[in-house]
Coordinates of C-alpha atoms and ligand atoms in Angstrom, one line a residue:
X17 CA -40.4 -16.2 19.8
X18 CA -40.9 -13.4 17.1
X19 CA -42.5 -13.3 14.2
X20 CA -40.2 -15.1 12.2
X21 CA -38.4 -18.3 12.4
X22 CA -34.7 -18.0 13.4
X23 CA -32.5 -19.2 10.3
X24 CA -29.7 -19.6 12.8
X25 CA -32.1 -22.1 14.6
X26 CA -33.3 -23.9 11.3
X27 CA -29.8 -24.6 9.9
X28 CA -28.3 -26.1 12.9
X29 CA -30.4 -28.7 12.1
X30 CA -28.6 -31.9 10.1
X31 CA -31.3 -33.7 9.3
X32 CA -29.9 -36.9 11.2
X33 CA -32.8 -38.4 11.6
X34 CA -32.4 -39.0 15.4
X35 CA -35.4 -36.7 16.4
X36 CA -37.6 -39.4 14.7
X37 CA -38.0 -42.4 17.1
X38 CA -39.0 -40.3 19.7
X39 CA -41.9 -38.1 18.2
X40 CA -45.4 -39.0 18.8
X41 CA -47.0 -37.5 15.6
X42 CA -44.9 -39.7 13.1
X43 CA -45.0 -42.6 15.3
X44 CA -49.3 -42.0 14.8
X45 CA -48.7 -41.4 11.0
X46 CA -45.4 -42.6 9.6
X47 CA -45.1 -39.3 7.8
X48 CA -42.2 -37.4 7.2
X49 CA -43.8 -34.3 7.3
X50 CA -45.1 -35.3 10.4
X51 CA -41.7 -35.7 12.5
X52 CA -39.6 -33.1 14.1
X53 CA -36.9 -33.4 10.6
X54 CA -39.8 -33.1 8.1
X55 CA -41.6 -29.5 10.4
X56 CA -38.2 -28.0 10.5
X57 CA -37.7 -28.7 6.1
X58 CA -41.6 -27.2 5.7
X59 CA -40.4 -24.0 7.9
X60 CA -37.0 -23.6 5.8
X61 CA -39.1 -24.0 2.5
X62 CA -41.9 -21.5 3.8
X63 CA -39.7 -19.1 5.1
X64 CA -37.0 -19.3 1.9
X65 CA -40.3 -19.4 -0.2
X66 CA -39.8 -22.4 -2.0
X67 CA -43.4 -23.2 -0.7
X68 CA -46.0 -20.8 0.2
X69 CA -47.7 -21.1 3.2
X70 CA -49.9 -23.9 2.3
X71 CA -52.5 -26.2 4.0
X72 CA -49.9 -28.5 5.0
X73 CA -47.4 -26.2 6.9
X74 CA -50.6 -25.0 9.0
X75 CA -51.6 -28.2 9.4
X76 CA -48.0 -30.1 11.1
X77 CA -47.1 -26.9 13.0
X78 CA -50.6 -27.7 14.6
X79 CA -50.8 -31.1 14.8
X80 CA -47.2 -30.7 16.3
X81 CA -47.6 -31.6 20.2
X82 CA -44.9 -28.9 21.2
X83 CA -44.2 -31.8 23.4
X84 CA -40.3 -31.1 22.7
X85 CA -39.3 -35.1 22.9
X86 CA -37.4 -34.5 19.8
X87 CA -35.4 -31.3 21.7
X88 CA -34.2 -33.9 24.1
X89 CA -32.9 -36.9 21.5
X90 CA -31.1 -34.0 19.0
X91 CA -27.4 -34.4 19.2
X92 CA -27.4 -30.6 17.4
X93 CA -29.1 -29.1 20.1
X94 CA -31.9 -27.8 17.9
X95 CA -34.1 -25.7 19.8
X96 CA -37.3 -27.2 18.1
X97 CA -39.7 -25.5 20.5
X98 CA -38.4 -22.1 20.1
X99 CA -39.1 -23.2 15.9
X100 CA -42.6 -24.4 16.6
X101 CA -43.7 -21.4 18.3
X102 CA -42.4 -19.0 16.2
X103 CA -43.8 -21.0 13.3
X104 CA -47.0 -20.5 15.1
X105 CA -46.7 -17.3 15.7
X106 CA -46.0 -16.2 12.2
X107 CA -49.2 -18.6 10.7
X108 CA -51.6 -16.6 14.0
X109 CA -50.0 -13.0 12.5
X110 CA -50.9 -13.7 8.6
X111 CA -54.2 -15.0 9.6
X112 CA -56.8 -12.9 8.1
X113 CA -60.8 -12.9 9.0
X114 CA -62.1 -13.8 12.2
X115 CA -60.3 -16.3 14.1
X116 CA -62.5 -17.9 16.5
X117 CA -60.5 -20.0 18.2
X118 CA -58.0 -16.9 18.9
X119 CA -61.3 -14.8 20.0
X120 CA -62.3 -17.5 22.5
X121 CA -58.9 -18.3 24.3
X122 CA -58.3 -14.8 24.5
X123 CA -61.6 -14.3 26.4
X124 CA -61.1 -17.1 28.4
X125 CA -57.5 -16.7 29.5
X126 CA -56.8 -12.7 29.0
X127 CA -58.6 -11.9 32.4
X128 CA -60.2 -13.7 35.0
X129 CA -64.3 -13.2 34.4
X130 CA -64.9 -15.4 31.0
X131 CA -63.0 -18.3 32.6
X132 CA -64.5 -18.3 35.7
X133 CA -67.7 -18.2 34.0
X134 CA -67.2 -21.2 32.1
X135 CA -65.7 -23.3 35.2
X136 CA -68.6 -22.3 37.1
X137 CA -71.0 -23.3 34.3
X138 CA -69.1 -26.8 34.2
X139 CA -69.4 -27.1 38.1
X140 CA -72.9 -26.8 37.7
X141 CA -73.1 -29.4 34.6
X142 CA -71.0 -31.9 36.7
X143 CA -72.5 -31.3 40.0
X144 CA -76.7 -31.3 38.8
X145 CA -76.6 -34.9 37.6
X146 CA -76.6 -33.5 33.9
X147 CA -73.2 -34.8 32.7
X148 CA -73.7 -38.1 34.3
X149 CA -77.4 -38.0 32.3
X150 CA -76.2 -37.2 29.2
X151 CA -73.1 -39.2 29.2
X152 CA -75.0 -42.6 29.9
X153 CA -77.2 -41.5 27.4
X154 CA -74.8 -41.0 24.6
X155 CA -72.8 -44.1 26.1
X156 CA -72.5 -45.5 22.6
X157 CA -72.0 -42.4 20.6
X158 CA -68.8 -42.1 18.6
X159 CA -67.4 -38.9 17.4
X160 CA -65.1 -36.1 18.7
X161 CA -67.8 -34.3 20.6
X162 CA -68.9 -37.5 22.4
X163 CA -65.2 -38.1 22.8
X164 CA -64.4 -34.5 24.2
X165 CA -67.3 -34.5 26.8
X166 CA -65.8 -38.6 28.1
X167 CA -62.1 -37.0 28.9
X168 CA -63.4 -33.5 30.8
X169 CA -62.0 -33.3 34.0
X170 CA -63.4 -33.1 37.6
X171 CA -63.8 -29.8 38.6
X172 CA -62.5 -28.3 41.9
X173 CA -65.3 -27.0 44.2
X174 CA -63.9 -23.6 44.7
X175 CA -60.8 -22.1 43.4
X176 CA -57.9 -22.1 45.8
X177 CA -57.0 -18.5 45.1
X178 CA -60.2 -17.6 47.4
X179 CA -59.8 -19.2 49.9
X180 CA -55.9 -19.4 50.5
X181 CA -54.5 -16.3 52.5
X182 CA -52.0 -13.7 50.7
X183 CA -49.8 -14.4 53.0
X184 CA -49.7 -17.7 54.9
X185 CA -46.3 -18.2 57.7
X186 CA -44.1 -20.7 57.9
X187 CA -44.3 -23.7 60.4
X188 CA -41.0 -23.9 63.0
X189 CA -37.9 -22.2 61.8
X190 CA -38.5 -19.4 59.2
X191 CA -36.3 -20.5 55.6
X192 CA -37.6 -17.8 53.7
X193 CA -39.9 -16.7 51.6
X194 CA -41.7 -18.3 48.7
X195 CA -44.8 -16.7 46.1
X196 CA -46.9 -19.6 44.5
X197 CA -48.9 -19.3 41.2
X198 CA -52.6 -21.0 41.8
X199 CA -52.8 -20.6 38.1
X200 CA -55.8 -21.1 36.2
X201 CA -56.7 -24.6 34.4
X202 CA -55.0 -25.8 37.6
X203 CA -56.7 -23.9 40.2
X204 CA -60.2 -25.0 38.0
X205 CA -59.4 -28.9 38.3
X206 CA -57.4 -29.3 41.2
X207 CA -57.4 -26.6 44.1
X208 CA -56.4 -29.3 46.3
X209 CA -53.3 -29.5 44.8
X210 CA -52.6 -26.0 45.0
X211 CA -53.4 -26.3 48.8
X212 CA -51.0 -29.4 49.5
X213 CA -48.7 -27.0 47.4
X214 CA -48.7 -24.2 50.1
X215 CA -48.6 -26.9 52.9
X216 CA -46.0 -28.6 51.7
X217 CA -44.0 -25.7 51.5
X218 CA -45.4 -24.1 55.2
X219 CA -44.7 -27.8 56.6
X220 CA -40.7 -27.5 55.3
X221 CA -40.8 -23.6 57.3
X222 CA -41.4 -21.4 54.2
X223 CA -43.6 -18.4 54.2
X224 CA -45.9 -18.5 51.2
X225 CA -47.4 -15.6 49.0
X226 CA -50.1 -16.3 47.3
X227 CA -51.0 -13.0 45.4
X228 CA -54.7 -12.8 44.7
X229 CA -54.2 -10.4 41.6
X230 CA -52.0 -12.8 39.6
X231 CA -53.6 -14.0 35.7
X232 CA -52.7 -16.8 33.6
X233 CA -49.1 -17.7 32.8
X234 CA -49.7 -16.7 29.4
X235 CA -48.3 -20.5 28.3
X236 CA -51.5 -21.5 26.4
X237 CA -51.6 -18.1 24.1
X238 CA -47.9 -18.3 24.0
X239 CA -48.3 -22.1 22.3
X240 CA -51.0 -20.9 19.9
X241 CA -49.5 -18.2 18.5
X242 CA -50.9 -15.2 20.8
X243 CA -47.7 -13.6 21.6
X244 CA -49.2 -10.3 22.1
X245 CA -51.7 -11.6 24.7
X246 CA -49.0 -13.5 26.3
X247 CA -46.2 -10.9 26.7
X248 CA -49.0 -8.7 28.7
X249 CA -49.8 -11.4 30.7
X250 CA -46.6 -12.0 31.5
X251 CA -46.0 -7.9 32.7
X252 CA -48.9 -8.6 34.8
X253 CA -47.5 -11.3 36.7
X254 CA -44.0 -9.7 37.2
X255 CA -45.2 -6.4 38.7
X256 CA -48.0 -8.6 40.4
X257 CA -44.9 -11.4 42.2
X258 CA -42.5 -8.6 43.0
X259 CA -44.3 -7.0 45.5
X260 CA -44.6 -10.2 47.0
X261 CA -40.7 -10.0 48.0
X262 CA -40.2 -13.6 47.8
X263 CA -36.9 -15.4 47.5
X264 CA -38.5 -17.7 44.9
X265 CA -41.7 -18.1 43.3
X266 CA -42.7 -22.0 43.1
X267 CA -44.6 -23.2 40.4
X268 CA -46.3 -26.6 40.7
X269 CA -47.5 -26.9 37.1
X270 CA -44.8 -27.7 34.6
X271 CA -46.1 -25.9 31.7
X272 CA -46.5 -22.9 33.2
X273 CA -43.2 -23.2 35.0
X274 CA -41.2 -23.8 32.0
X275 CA -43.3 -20.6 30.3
X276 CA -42.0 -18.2 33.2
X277 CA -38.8 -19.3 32.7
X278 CA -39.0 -18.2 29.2
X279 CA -40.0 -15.0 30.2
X280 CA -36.6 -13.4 30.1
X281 CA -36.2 -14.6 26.5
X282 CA -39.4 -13.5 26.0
X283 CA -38.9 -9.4 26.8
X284 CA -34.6 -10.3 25.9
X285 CA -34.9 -6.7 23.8
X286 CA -37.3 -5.0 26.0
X287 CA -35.9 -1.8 27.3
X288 CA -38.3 -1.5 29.9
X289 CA -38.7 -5.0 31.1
X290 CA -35.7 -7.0 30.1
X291 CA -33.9 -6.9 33.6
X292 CA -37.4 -7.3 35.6
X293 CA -37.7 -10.7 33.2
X294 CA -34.5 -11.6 33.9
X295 CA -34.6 -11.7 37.6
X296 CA -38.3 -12.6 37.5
X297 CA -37.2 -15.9 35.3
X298 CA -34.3 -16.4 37.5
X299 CA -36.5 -16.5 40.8
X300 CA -38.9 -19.9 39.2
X301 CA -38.6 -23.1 40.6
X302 CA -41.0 -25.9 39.6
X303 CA -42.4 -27.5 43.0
X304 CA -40.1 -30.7 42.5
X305 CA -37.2 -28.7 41.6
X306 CA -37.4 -26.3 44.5
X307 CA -37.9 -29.2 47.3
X308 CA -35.4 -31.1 45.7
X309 CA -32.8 -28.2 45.7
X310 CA -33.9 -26.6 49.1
X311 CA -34.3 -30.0 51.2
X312 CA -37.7 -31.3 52.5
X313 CA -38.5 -33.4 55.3
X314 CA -38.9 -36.9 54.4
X315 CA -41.8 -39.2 55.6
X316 CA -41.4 -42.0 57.5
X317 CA -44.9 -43.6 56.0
X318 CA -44.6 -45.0 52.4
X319 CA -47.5 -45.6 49.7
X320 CA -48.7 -49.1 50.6
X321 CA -49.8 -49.7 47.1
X322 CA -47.7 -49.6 44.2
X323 CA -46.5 -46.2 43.0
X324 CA -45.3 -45.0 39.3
X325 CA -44.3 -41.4 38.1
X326 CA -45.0 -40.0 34.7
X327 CA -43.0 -37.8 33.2
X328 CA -44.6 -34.2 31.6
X329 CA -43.3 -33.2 28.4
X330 CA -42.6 -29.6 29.7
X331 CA -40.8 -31.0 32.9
X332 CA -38.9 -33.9 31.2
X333 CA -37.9 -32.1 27.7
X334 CA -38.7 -28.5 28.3
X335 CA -36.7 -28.0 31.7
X336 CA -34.8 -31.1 31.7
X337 CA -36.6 -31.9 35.1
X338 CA -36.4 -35.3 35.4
X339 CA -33.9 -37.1 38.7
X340 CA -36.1 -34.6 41.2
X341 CA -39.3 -35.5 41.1
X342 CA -38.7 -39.4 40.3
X343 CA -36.6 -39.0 43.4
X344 CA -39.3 -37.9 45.7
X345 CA -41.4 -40.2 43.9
X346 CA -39.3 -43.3 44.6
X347 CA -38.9 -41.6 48.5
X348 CA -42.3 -41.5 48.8
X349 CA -43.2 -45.2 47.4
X350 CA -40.2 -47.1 49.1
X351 CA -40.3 -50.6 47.5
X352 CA -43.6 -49.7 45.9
X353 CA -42.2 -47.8 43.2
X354 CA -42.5 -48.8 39.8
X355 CA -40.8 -48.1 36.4
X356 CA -43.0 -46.6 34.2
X357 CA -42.5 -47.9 30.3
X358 CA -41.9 -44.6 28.0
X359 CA -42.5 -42.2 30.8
X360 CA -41.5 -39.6 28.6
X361 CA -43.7 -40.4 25.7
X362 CA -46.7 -37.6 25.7
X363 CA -50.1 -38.7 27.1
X364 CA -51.8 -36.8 24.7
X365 CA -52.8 -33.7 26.8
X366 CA -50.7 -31.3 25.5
X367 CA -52.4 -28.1 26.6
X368 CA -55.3 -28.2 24.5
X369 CA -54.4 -30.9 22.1
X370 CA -56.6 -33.5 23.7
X371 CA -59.5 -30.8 22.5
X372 CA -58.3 -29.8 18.8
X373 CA -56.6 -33.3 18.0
X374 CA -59.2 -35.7 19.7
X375 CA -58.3 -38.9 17.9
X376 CA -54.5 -38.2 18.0
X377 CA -54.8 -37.6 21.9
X378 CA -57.1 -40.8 22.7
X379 CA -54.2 -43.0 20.7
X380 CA -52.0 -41.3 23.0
X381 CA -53.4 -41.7 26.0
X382 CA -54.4 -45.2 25.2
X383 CA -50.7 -45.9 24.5
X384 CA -50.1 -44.2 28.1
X385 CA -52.6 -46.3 29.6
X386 CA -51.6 -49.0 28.6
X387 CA -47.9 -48.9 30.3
X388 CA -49.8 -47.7 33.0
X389 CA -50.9 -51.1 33.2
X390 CA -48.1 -53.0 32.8
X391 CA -46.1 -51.4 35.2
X392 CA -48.8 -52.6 37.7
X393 CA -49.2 -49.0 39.7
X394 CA -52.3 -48.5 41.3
X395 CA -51.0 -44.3 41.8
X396 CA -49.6 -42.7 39.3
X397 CA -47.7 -39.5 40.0
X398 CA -47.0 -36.5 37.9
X399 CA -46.3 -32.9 38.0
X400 CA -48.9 -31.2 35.6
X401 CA -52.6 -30.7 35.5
X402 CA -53.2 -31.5 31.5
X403 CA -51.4 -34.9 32.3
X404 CA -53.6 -35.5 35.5
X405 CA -56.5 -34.5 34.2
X406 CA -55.9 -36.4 30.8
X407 CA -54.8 -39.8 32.2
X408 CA -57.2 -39.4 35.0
X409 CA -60.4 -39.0 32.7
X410 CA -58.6 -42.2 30.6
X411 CA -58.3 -44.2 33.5
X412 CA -62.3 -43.2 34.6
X413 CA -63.7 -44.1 31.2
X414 CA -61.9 -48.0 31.0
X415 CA -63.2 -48.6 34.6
X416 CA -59.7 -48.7 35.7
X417 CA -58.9 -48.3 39.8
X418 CA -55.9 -46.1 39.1
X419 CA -55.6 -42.6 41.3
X420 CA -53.5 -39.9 39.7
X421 CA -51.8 -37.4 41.9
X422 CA -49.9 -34.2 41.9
X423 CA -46.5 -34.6 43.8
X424 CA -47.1 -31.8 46.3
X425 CA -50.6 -33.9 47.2
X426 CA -48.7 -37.2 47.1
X427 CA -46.0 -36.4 49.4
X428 CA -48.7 -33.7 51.9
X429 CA -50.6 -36.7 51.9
X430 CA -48.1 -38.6 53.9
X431 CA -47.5 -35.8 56.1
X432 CA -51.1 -35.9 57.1
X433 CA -50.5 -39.7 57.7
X434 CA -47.5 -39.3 59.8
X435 CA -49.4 -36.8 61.6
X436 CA -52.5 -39.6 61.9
X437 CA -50.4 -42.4 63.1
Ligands
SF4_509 S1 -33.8 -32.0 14.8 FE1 -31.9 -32.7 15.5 S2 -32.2 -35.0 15.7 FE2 -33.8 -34.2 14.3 S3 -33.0 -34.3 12.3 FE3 -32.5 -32.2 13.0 S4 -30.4 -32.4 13.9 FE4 -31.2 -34.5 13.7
SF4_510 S1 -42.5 -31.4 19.6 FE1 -43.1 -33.6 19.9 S2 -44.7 -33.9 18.3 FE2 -43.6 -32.0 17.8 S3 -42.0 -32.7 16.3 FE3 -41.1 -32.7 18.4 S4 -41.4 -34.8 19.2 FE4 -42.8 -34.5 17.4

């Protein structure tokens, strides 16, 4: 993640041609230039100057989902989203003039105010009656605005980070101590699953931390090219967690628990904070990992409807997190559980993909939708809030009875029932 691409990194690849089959973009356009082989020959030509930085090499290291499916299928172990970033990276530091896009996600995810300025004004939009106005009056409006207003999420009433106490003990035996991340585009949509984080993890006897002057993750600047804003982000959050003294700090959003993982990479030549990354890093467990490692009471109640898991990109590919959650998932659903067809393939979300690439995204998430259905689940279970959000708004819009569901609120919600019964 500097500001160049690695050569080491670009020549391992062989150009097999493996990658391709599993990469959303050339499957949408049947491009070379568009796959995972064709990126990684426009970074070797840009960086050996064989081709200058042209139109088209912006344009693919964009429209690239960073959604790493291609990392997973190499046989070379190409690192493609350490390639994508840096390509990024290097296009964001040799842009020149006002970059608006760069202005605006700095304001909205460098500090707290900006953001929760425009969740509040959303709130408001949602909760007046306006969006439900203007939406059935623009009901047979085409275009990306019309498109980008259908898919916005649900917002949470309140954001769990003021309500949830700093320090919240654990129920029966003490196991240790844990330190949770509310996050931001998480704790805007679904507070509720930040809760059913924190009592998940109080119900299985661990004391949670939830420290109320954490920031961002620093994953969405990271993916656009914002190292800068990212890295002191990042310093934030690792003086913030440490005084928290927690054993492990849980993460129940994959993209921002594969970013903090990537923090000791990310400060590898710091002299100051190298080591603190490097135990920071070493302390992250995504919710499904952690349960799954550490042991968690198992309900006796099962989902009586039928039950699916989708798999996020920066779970599946990104952490190779894939046998835990599908595990809980298929403990939670009993005989209710149901294979999801391409369970890996991207819905579309993609941080903010769904927002820059609207058309791209809706193919996606129609394609998503659409094995949704087939696999006949009525709950659909995932572990990240673009994917909730994104095949939840899908779902809303074709009229379909589907209910989408963080882990941590799946399996809390069978606690309550046990409780109930
Ligand atoms: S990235 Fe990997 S799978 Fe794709 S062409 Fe290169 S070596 Fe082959
Ligand atoms: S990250 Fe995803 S979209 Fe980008 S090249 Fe790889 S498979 Fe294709």
């Amino acid at each position: 993640m500097t500001q160049e691409i690695s050569e080491e990194l670009l020549t391992q690849c062989m150009h097999c041609g493996l990658c391709l089959s599993v990469c959303p973009t050339y499957a949408l356009t049947g491009l070379e230039r568009s796959s995972p082989r064709g990126r990684i020959r426009l970074m070797k030509n840009a960086m050996d100057g064989t081709i200058p930085f042209s139109e088209t090499f912006k344009y693919e290291m964009d429209f690239c989902l960073d959604c790493q499916a291609c990392q997973t299928a190499c046989p070379a172990g190409v690192e493609y989203g350490k390639l994508v970033e840096s390509a990024r990276a290097l296009i964001a530091a040799r842009k020149t003039g006002i970059d608006i896009k760069r202005i605006i996600l700095r304001r909205l995810f460098g500090g707290r105010t900006w953001f929760r300025l425009a969740a509040s004004l959303l709130r408001f939009y949602q909760k007046s009656g306006l969006e439900k106005f203007l939406l059935n009056l623009t009901s047979g409006l085409k275009g990306d605005f019309f498109a980008r207003a259908r898919l916005l999420p649900r917002l949470s009433e309140r954001f769990s980070i003021d309500f949830l106490p700093e320090k919240i003990e654990a129920r029966g035996t003490p196991r240790g101590k844990t330190a949770v991340l509310t996050g931001c585009v998480m704790d805007a949509m679904f507070a509720d699953a930040n809760v059913d984080t924190v009592e998940v993890l109080v119900r299985n006897g661990w004391q949670v931390a939830v420290p109320h002057d954490q920031v961002c993750c620093g994953s969405v600047s990271a993916h656009s090219g914002d190292m800068e804003l990212a890295r002191k982000l990042a310093v934030r959050n690792m003086d913030v967690f440490e005084k928290t003294g927690a054993e492990y700090y849980v993460i129940n959003s994959a993209g921002c628990s594969a970013f903090m993982k990537e923090y000791r990479e990310l400060f590898a030549s710091d002299p100051v904070y190298s080591k603190k990354a490097e135990e920071f890093s070493s302390k992250v467990k995504e919710f499904s990992e952690f349960i799954s490692e550490t042991g968690y009471m198992k309900p006796s109640v099962k989902f009586d409807v039928p039950v699916t898991y989708h798999e996020p990109c920066h779970l599946v590919h990104t952490q190779k997190i894939s046998g835990q959650p599908r595990s809980v998932v298929k403990d939670l659903a009993g005989q209710n559980f149901r294979e999801l067809g391409e369970a890996t393939w991207c819905c579309g979300s993609a941080g903010i993909y769904n927002v820059t690439h609207v058309e791209a995204a809706a193919s996606l998430l129609e394609r998503k939708l659409g094995n949704i259905e087939k696999s006949g689940a009525k709950v659909v279970v995932t572990g990240n809030p673009g994917c909730i959000a994104q095949i939840a708004a899908g779902a809303r819009n074709d009229g379909k009875e589907i209910e989408v569901l963080h882990l941590a609120t799946a399996l809390n919600r069978l606690y309550k029932s046990e409780e109930d019964a």
